[in-house]
Amino acid sequence: MYVIKNYSRLPVSFVRGEGVYLYDDKDKRYLDFLSGIAVCSLGHSHPKLVEAICGQAKELLHVSNLFENPWQEELAEKLVEEFWTAGKVFFCNSGTEANEAAIKLARKFFRDRGEDRYRIITFRKGFHGRTYGSLSATAQEQFHRGFEPILEGFDYAELNDIDSVRERLREDTAGIMLEVIQGEGGVNECDPEFLRGVQELCRERGVLLIVDEVQTGIGRTGRFYGYQHYGIEPDIITLAKGLGGGVPIGAMLARDEVAKHLTPGSHGSTFGGNALACRAGLVVVEEVKRLLPHVAEVGAYFRKKLEDLKVGKVKGRGLMLGLELERECRDVVLEALERGLVVNCTAGRVLRFLPPLTVEKEHVDEAVDILKRVL
Ligand SMILES: Cc1ncc(COP(=O)(O)O)c(C=O)c1O
């Protein structure tokens, strides 16, 4: 009644969750193959996560970023340990904010060196968020409509087409920003060769490579960061979603040499990386590191089962999978929900699966059985 209707919500009200299951207000059980769109990486009510959050709530929820923050230090160290080189972390609250930080840092990096470079190349069907910088980086006009003018300084290229990147590179290009697997755009994976080409162009032209790992990061694809599958070395990566396991947190990691340009006072966030969010992040990161082989194994199993359905093209990696149908998939989502399976439809015809990273093969069997009946 009083909430703005900016979402088309599905007709279910979940009241509790346990592992990979959700329960609605009539106590009906659902298998959750969406995880709050890649957020609840450890499933629901994970005992270690619950304990850490409750414990921290009893001690201290928040102090301003005006003060020392040992929880951020601890979490940042864990995130940098997995990065390809020495780096530093800025904490915020969401994916769009992490990308705003990345865009600002890319501009500042060059401006501090007296170079007037500010443009960023992004990709068609990509998604980087809804605030103005990230929205402008999102090369999909449907998200811009009515909100124009979007920000100046973004050039849109075609994914997996290195010539289209080369054509858009200019003297004043500061960065190239991409998702190694586009999530919202329909689970579209970058070709390894294309990514290596982008990396080469970045090195040749001194352009920063920014990888948006908001959806692909924190174990989702079977590696800690999605870029690790492709042998590239980004200058900046952005994180959010799965990092807090359900507690809002975002992060931007940058190579030391780049990170140092985010000087005191240049950027900030009131809530970013508060004690509660970082404690949650610490538990998630510890657990996810252990779960990586599991994600790869169950992901491959799930992929095979989807392929065996022979109803469409299977896309993605690990536990970030898509099934591209010949038709619109919203009805499939509704019918699956009716039968107790939560999935999502993206880019019109792509059924998207983002189960908790703790999902087991028997849950995959259960989900595929439901899908089989629905399809
Ligand atoms: C790749 C990617 N980047 C950024 C975002 C924006 O994240 P948030 O909704 O937390 O702002 C999303 C959200 O779906 C995403 O998938």
Coordinates of C-alpha atoms and ligand atoms in Angstrom, one line a residue:
M1 CA 0.0 0.0 0.0
Y2 CA 2.7 2.5 1.0
V3 CA 5.7 1.1 -0.9
I4 CA 6.4 2.5 -4.4
K5 CA 5.7 -0.1 -7.0
N6 CA 9.0 0.0 -8.8
Y7 CA 9.3 -3.8 -8.8
S8 CA 7.0 -6.4 -10.4
R9 CA 6.9 -8.7 -7.5
L10 CA 6.0 -12.4 -7.6
P11 CA 3.0 -13.4 -5.6
V12 CA 4.8 -15.1 -2.7
S13 CA 5.8 -13.9 0.7
F14 CA 8.7 -15.8 2.2
V15 CA 9.0 -15.7 6.0
R16 CA 11.9 -17.9 6.8
G17 CA 14.7 -20.0 5.2
E18 CA 16.9 -22.9 6.1
G19 CA 19.8 -24.0 3.9
V20 CA 18.7 -24.1 0.3
Y21 CA 15.0 -24.0 1.3
L22 CA 12.6 -21.0 1.7
Y23 CA 9.2 -21.2 3.5
D24 CA 6.3 -18.9 2.7
D25 CA 3.7 -17.6 5.1
K26 CA 1.6 -20.8 4.6
D27 CA 4.6 -22.9 5.5
K28 CA 5.0 -24.1 1.9
R29 CA 8.6 -25.2 1.1
Y30 CA 10.5 -23.9 -1.9
L31 CA 13.9 -24.9 -3.3
D32 CA 15.8 -21.6 -3.6
F33 CA 17.8 -21.6 -6.9
L34 CA 18.1 -17.8 -6.9
S35 CA 19.6 -17.0 -3.5
G36 CA 18.3 -13.5 -3.5
I37 CA 20.0 -13.0 -6.9
A38 CA 23.4 -14.4 -6.0
V39 CA 23.4 -12.9 -2.5
C40 CA 22.7 -15.8 0.0
S41 CA 25.9 -17.6 -1.0
L42 CA 25.8 -19.8 2.2
G43 CA 22.1 -20.5 1.9
H44 CA 19.7 -19.3 4.6
S45 CA 20.2 -19.2 8.3
H46 CA 23.8 -20.6 8.0
P47 CA 24.7 -21.3 11.7
K48 CA 28.2 -19.7 11.5
L49 CA 26.8 -16.6 9.8
V50 CA 24.0 -16.3 12.2
E51 CA 26.4 -16.7 15.1
A52 CA 28.8 -14.0 13.8
I53 CA 26.0 -11.5 13.1
C54 CA 24.3 -12.0 16.5
G55 CA 27.6 -11.9 18.3
Q56 CA 28.7 -8.7 16.5
A57 CA 25.2 -7.1 17.1
K58 CA 25.7 -7.6 20.8
E59 CA 29.1 -5.9 20.8
L60 CA 29.0 -3.1 18.2
L61 CA 27.1 -2.6 15.0
H62 CA 28.6 0.5 13.6
V63 CA 31.2 3.2 14.1
S64 CA 31.9 5.9 11.6
N65 CA 34.6 5.5 9.0
L66 CA 36.2 8.4 10.9
F67 CA 37.7 5.8 13.2
E68 CA 39.9 2.8 12.9
N69 CA 38.1 -0.3 11.6
P70 CA 39.8 -3.6 12.4
W71 CA 37.0 -5.6 10.8
Q72 CA 37.6 -3.9 7.5
E73 CA 41.3 -4.6 7.7
E74 CA 40.7 -8.3 8.4
L75 CA 38.2 -8.7 5.5
A76 CA 40.3 -6.7 3.1
E77 CA 43.3 -8.9 3.8
K78 CA 41.3 -12.0 2.9
L79 CA 40.0 -10.4 -0.3
V80 CA 43.4 -9.2 -1.4
E81 CA 45.0 -12.6 -0.6
E82 CA 42.9 -14.0 -3.6
F83 CA 43.7 -11.1 -5.9
W84 CA 46.5 -11.6 -8.4
T85 CA 48.8 -8.9 -6.9
A86 CA 49.1 -6.5 -4.0
G87 CA 46.0 -4.4 -3.7
K88 CA 43.8 -2.4 -1.3
V89 CA 40.1 -2.4 -0.7
F90 CA 37.4 0.3 -0.4
F91 CA 34.1 -0.8 1.3
C92 CA 30.6 0.3 0.4
N93 CA 27.1 -1.2 0.6
S94 CA 26.1 -2.4 -2.9
G95 CA 27.2 -3.3 -6.4
T96 CA 26.3 0.0 -7.9
E97 CA 28.3 1.8 -5.3
A98 CA 31.3 -0.4 -5.8
N99 CA 31.1 0.5 -9.5
E100 CA 30.7 4.2 -8.8
A101 CA 33.9 3.9 -6.8
A102 CA 35.7 2.2 -9.6
I103 CA 34.6 4.8 -12.2
K104 CA 35.7 7.6 -9.9
L105 CA 39.0 6.0 -9.2
A106 CA 39.7 5.4 -12.8
R107 CA 39.2 9.1 -13.6
K108 CA 41.2 10.2 -10.5
F109 CA 44.1 7.9 -11.3
F110 CA 44.7 9.8 -14.6
R111 CA 43.8 13.2 -13.4
D112 CA 46.3 13.0 -10.6
R113 CA 48.9 12.3 -13.2
G114 CA 47.9 15.3 -15.2
E115 CA 46.3 13.2 -18.0
D116 CA 42.8 14.2 -19.1
R117 CA 41.5 10.7 -19.5
Y118 CA 38.1 9.9 -18.3
R119 CA 36.1 7.8 -20.8
I120 CA 35.2 4.2 -20.0
I121 CA 34.4 1.5 -22.5
T122 CA 31.6 -0.9 -21.4
F123 CA 29.6 -3.6 -23.2
R124 CA 26.2 -4.1 -24.7
K125 CA 23.9 -6.2 -22.5
G126 CA 26.2 -5.5 -19.5
F127 CA 24.7 -4.4 -16.2
H128 CA 26.6 -2.3 -13.6
G129 CA 23.8 -0.8 -11.4
R130 CA 21.2 1.9 -11.2
T131 CA 23.0 5.0 -9.8
Y132 CA 24.0 7.5 -12.4
G133 CA 27.6 6.5 -13.0
S134 CA 26.8 2.8 -13.0
L135 CA 23.6 3.3 -15.0
S136 CA 25.6 5.2 -17.6
A137 CA 28.1 2.4 -17.7
T138 CA 25.2 0.0 -18.3
A139 CA 24.9 -0.2 -22.1
Q140 CA 21.2 -1.0 -22.2
E141 CA 18.9 1.9 -23.3
Q142 CA 15.9 0.3 -21.6
F143 CA 17.4 1.2 -18.2
H144 CA 18.2 4.8 -19.3
R145 CA 14.8 5.6 -20.7
G146 CA 13.2 8.5 -18.8
F147 CA 16.3 9.2 -16.8
E148 CA 18.3 11.0 -19.5
P149 CA 20.6 12.7 -19.8
I150 CA 22.9 9.9 -18.6
L151 CA 26.5 10.8 -17.9
E152 CA 28.9 11.6 -20.6
G153 CA 32.0 9.6 -20.9
F154 CA 30.9 6.0 -21.7
D155 CA 31.4 4.2 -25.0
Y156 CA 29.6 1.0 -25.6
A157 CA 31.3 -1.9 -27.4
E158 CA 30.1 -5.4 -28.4
L159 CA 31.0 -8.3 -26.2
N160 CA 33.4 -10.8 -27.7
D161 CA 34.3 -8.4 -30.6
I162 CA 37.8 -7.1 -30.1
D163 CA 37.6 -4.8 -33.1
S164 CA 34.6 -3.0 -31.7
V165 CA 36.8 -2.3 -28.5
R166 CA 39.7 -1.2 -30.6
E167 CA 37.4 1.2 -32.6
R168 CA 36.2 2.8 -29.4
L169 CA 39.6 3.3 -27.7
R170 CA 40.6 6.9 -27.7
E171 CA 43.4 9.1 -26.3
D172 CA 41.1 10.0 -23.4
T173 CA 40.0 6.4 -22.6
A174 CA 40.7 5.7 -18.9
G175 CA 39.2 2.2 -18.5
I176 CA 37.5 -0.8 -20.0
M177 CA 34.9 -2.3 -17.7
L178 CA 33.2 -5.6 -18.1
E179 CA 31.6 -8.7 -16.5
V180 CA 33.4 -11.9 -17.4
I181 CA 30.0 -13.5 -17.5
Q182 CA 27.2 -11.0 -18.0
G183 CA 24.5 -11.8 -15.4
E184 CA 21.5 -9.6 -16.0
G185 CA 22.2 -9.5 -19.7
G186 CA 21.4 -13.2 -20.1
V187 CA 24.4 -15.2 -18.6
N188 CA 26.7 -14.3 -21.6
E189 CA 30.2 -15.5 -21.1
C190 CA 33.3 -13.7 -22.5
D191 CA 35.5 -15.8 -24.8
P192 CA 38.9 -16.3 -23.1
E193 CA 40.6 -15.1 -26.3
F194 CA 38.5 -11.9 -26.3
L195 CA 39.5 -11.2 -22.7
R196 CA 43.2 -11.7 -23.4
G197 CA 42.8 -9.3 -26.3
V198 CA 41.2 -6.7 -24.0
Q199 CA 44.0 -7.2 -21.5
E200 CA 46.6 -6.7 -24.2
L201 CA 44.9 -3.5 -25.5
C202 CA 44.7 -2.2 -21.9
R203 CA 48.4 -2.8 -21.5
E204 CA 49.4 -1.3 -24.8
R205 CA 47.3 1.8 -24.3
G206 CA 47.8 2.2 -20.5
V207 CA 44.1 1.8 -19.9
L208 CA 42.7 0.3 -16.7
L209 CA 41.0 -3.0 -16.8
I210 CA 38.0 -3.0 -14.5
V211 CA 36.2 -6.3 -13.9
D212 CA 32.7 -6.1 -12.3
E213 CA 32.6 -9.2 -10.1
V214 CA 29.4 -8.2 -8.3
Q215 CA 27.7 -11.3 -9.6
T216 CA 30.6 -13.6 -10.7
G217 CA 32.8 -13.0 -7.6
I218 CA 33.0 -14.7 -4.2
G219 CA 33.0 -18.3 -5.5
R220 CA 29.9 -18.1 -7.7
T221 CA 31.7 -19.5 -10.8
G222 CA 33.9 -22.1 -9.0
R223 CA 36.9 -19.8 -8.6
F224 CA 37.1 -17.1 -5.9
Y225 CA 36.9 -14.4 -8.5
G226 CA 35.4 -15.1 -11.9
Y227 CA 38.4 -13.5 -13.8
Q228 CA 40.7 -16.2 -12.5
H229 CA 39.3 -18.6 -15.1
Y230 CA 40.7 -16.5 -17.9
G231 CA 44.3 -15.7 -17.0
I232 CA 43.7 -11.9 -17.0
E233 CA 45.0 -9.5 -14.4
P234 CA 42.5 -6.7 -13.7
D235 CA 43.6 -3.4 -12.2
I236 CA 40.3 -3.0 -10.4
I237 CA 37.5 -5.4 -9.4
T238 CA 34.2 -4.7 -7.8
L239 CA 32.2 -6.9 -5.4
A240 CA 28.9 -7.0 -3.6
K241 CA 26.0 -9.5 -3.6
G242 CA 27.4 -12.8 -2.3
L243 CA 30.1 -11.1 -0.1
G244 CA 27.8 -10.5 2.9
G245 CA 25.7 -13.6 2.5
G246 CA 22.6 -11.4 2.8
V247 CA 24.0 -8.5 4.8
P248 CA 24.5 -5.5 2.5
I249 CA 28.1 -4.9 1.7
G250 CA 30.1 -3.9 -1.4
A251 CA 33.8 -3.6 -2.1
M252 CA 36.2 -2.3 -4.7
L253 CA 39.7 -3.8 -4.9
A254 CA 42.4 -2.1 -6.8
R255 CA 46.0 -2.7 -7.5
D256 CA 48.2 -0.8 -4.9
E257 CA 49.5 1.7 -7.5
V258 CA 45.9 2.6 -8.6
A259 CA 44.3 2.4 -5.1
K260 CA 46.6 5.1 -3.7
H261 CA 44.8 7.7 -5.7
L262 CA 41.6 7.4 -3.6
T263 CA 43.1 9.9 -1.2
P264 CA 41.6 11.0 2.2
G265 CA 38.4 12.9 1.5
S266 CA 38.1 12.0 -2.1
H267 CA 35.5 9.3 -1.7
G268 CA 33.6 7.7 1.2
S269 CA 30.5 6.1 2.6
T270 CA 28.7 6.4 5.9
F271 CA 27.8 2.7 6.3
G272 CA 30.4 1.2 4.0
G273 CA 32.2 -1.7 5.7
N274 CA 30.7 -1.4 9.1
A275 CA 31.4 -3.9 11.8
L276 CA 28.3 -6.0 11.2
A277 CA 28.7 -6.2 7.4
C278 CA 32.5 -7.1 7.7
R279 CA 31.9 -9.8 10.3
A280 CA 29.3 -11.3 7.9
G281 CA 31.8 -11.0 5.0
L282 CA 34.5 -12.7 7.0
V283 CA 32.4 -15.8 7.6
V284 CA 31.3 -15.9 4.0
V285 CA 34.8 -15.6 2.6
E286 CA 36.1 -18.3 4.9
E287 CA 33.3 -20.7 4.0
V288 CA 33.4 -19.9 0.3
K289 CA 37.2 -20.7 0.1
R290 CA 36.4 -24.1 1.4
L291 CA 33.4 -24.5 -1.0
L292 CA 35.2 -23.8 -4.3
P293 CA 35.8 -27.4 -5.4
H294 CA 32.2 -28.2 -4.3
V295 CA 30.9 -25.3 -6.5
A296 CA 32.9 -26.5 -9.5
E297 CA 31.7 -30.1 -9.0
V298 CA 28.0 -29.5 -8.4
G299 CA 28.0 -26.8 -11.1
A300 CA 29.3 -29.2 -13.7
Y301 CA 26.7 -31.8 -12.5
F302 CA 23.9 -29.2 -12.8
R303 CA 25.2 -28.1 -16.2
K304 CA 25.1 -31.6 -17.5
K305 CA 21.6 -32.2 -16.2
L306 CA 20.4 -29.0 -17.9
E307 CA 22.0 -30.0 -21.2
D308 CA 20.3 -33.4 -20.9
L309 CA 17.0 -31.6 -20.9
K310 CA 17.6 -30.6 -24.5
V311 CA 15.3 -27.6 -24.3
G312 CA 17.8 -24.8 -25.0
K313 CA 21.3 -23.6 -24.8
V314 CA 23.1 -23.9 -21.5
K315 CA 25.3 -21.0 -20.5
G316 CA 27.6 -19.9 -17.7
R317 CA 30.0 -21.5 -15.2
G318 CA 29.9 -23.0 -11.8
L319 CA 26.7 -22.1 -10.0
M320 CA 25.9 -19.2 -12.3
L321 CA 24.0 -21.0 -15.1
G322 CA 21.5 -20.0 -17.7
L323 CA 19.1 -21.9 -19.9
E324 CA 18.2 -20.0 -23.0
L325 CA 14.7 -21.0 -24.2
E326 CA 13.1 -20.4 -27.5
R327 CA 10.3 -18.4 -25.8
E328 CA 9.8 -15.9 -23.0
C329 CA 10.4 -17.5 -19.7
R330 CA 8.3 -15.5 -17.2
D331 CA 5.5 -18.1 -17.3
V332 CA 8.1 -20.8 -16.6
V333 CA 9.2 -18.9 -13.5
L334 CA 5.7 -18.6 -12.2
E335 CA 4.9 -22.2 -12.8
A336 CA 8.2 -23.4 -11.2
L337 CA 7.3 -21.2 -8.2
E338 CA 3.9 -22.8 -8.0
R339 CA 5.7 -26.2 -7.9
G340 CA 8.1 -25.1 -5.2
L341 CA 11.2 -23.9 -7.1
V342 CA 12.5 -20.4 -7.1
V343 CA 14.3 -19.4 -10.3
N344 CA 14.7 -16.2 -12.3
C345 CA 14.2 -15.1 -15.9
T346 CA 16.6 -12.6 -17.4
A347 CA 17.0 -11.0 -20.8
G348 CA 13.5 -12.3 -21.7
R349 CA 14.3 -15.8 -22.6
V350 CA 17.1 -16.9 -20.2
L351 CA 16.2 -18.9 -17.1
R352 CA 18.9 -18.1 -14.6
F353 CA 20.0 -20.3 -11.8
L354 CA 22.0 -18.9 -8.9
P355 CA 21.6 -21.5 -6.1
P356 CA 23.4 -21.1 -2.8
L357 CA 27.0 -22.4 -3.1
T358 CA 26.2 -25.0 -0.5
V359 CA 23.6 -26.7 -2.8
E360 CA 24.0 -30.5 -3.1
K361 CA 23.5 -32.8 -6.1
E362 CA 20.2 -34.1 -4.7
H363 CA 18.9 -30.5 -4.6
V364 CA 19.9 -30.2 -8.3
D365 CA 18.0 -33.4 -9.1
E366 CA 15.0 -32.1 -7.3
A367 CA 15.2 -28.8 -9.2
V368 CA 15.7 -30.4 -12.6
D369 CA 12.7 -32.7 -11.9
I370 CA 10.5 -29.7 -11.3
L371 CA 11.9 -28.0 -14.4
K372 CA 11.2 -31.0 -16.5
R373 CA 7.6 -31.0 -15.5
V374 CA 7.2 -27.3 -16.0
L375 CA 8.9 -27.3 -19.5
Ligands
LIG1 C1 27.3 -7.4 -12.5 C2 26.5 -6.5 -11.6 N1 27.0 -5.3 -11.3 C3 26.3 -4.4 -10.5 C4 25.1 -4.7 -10.0 C5 24.4 -3.8 -9.1 O1 24.4 -4.3 -7.8 P1 23.4 -3.6 -6.7 O2 22.0 -4.0 -7.1 O3 23.9 -4.3 -5.4 O4 23.6 -2.2 -6.7 C6 24.5 -6.0 -10.3 C7 23.2 -6.3 -9.9 O5 22.5 -7.2 -10.4 C8 25.2 -6.9 -11.2 O6 24.7 -8.1 -11.5

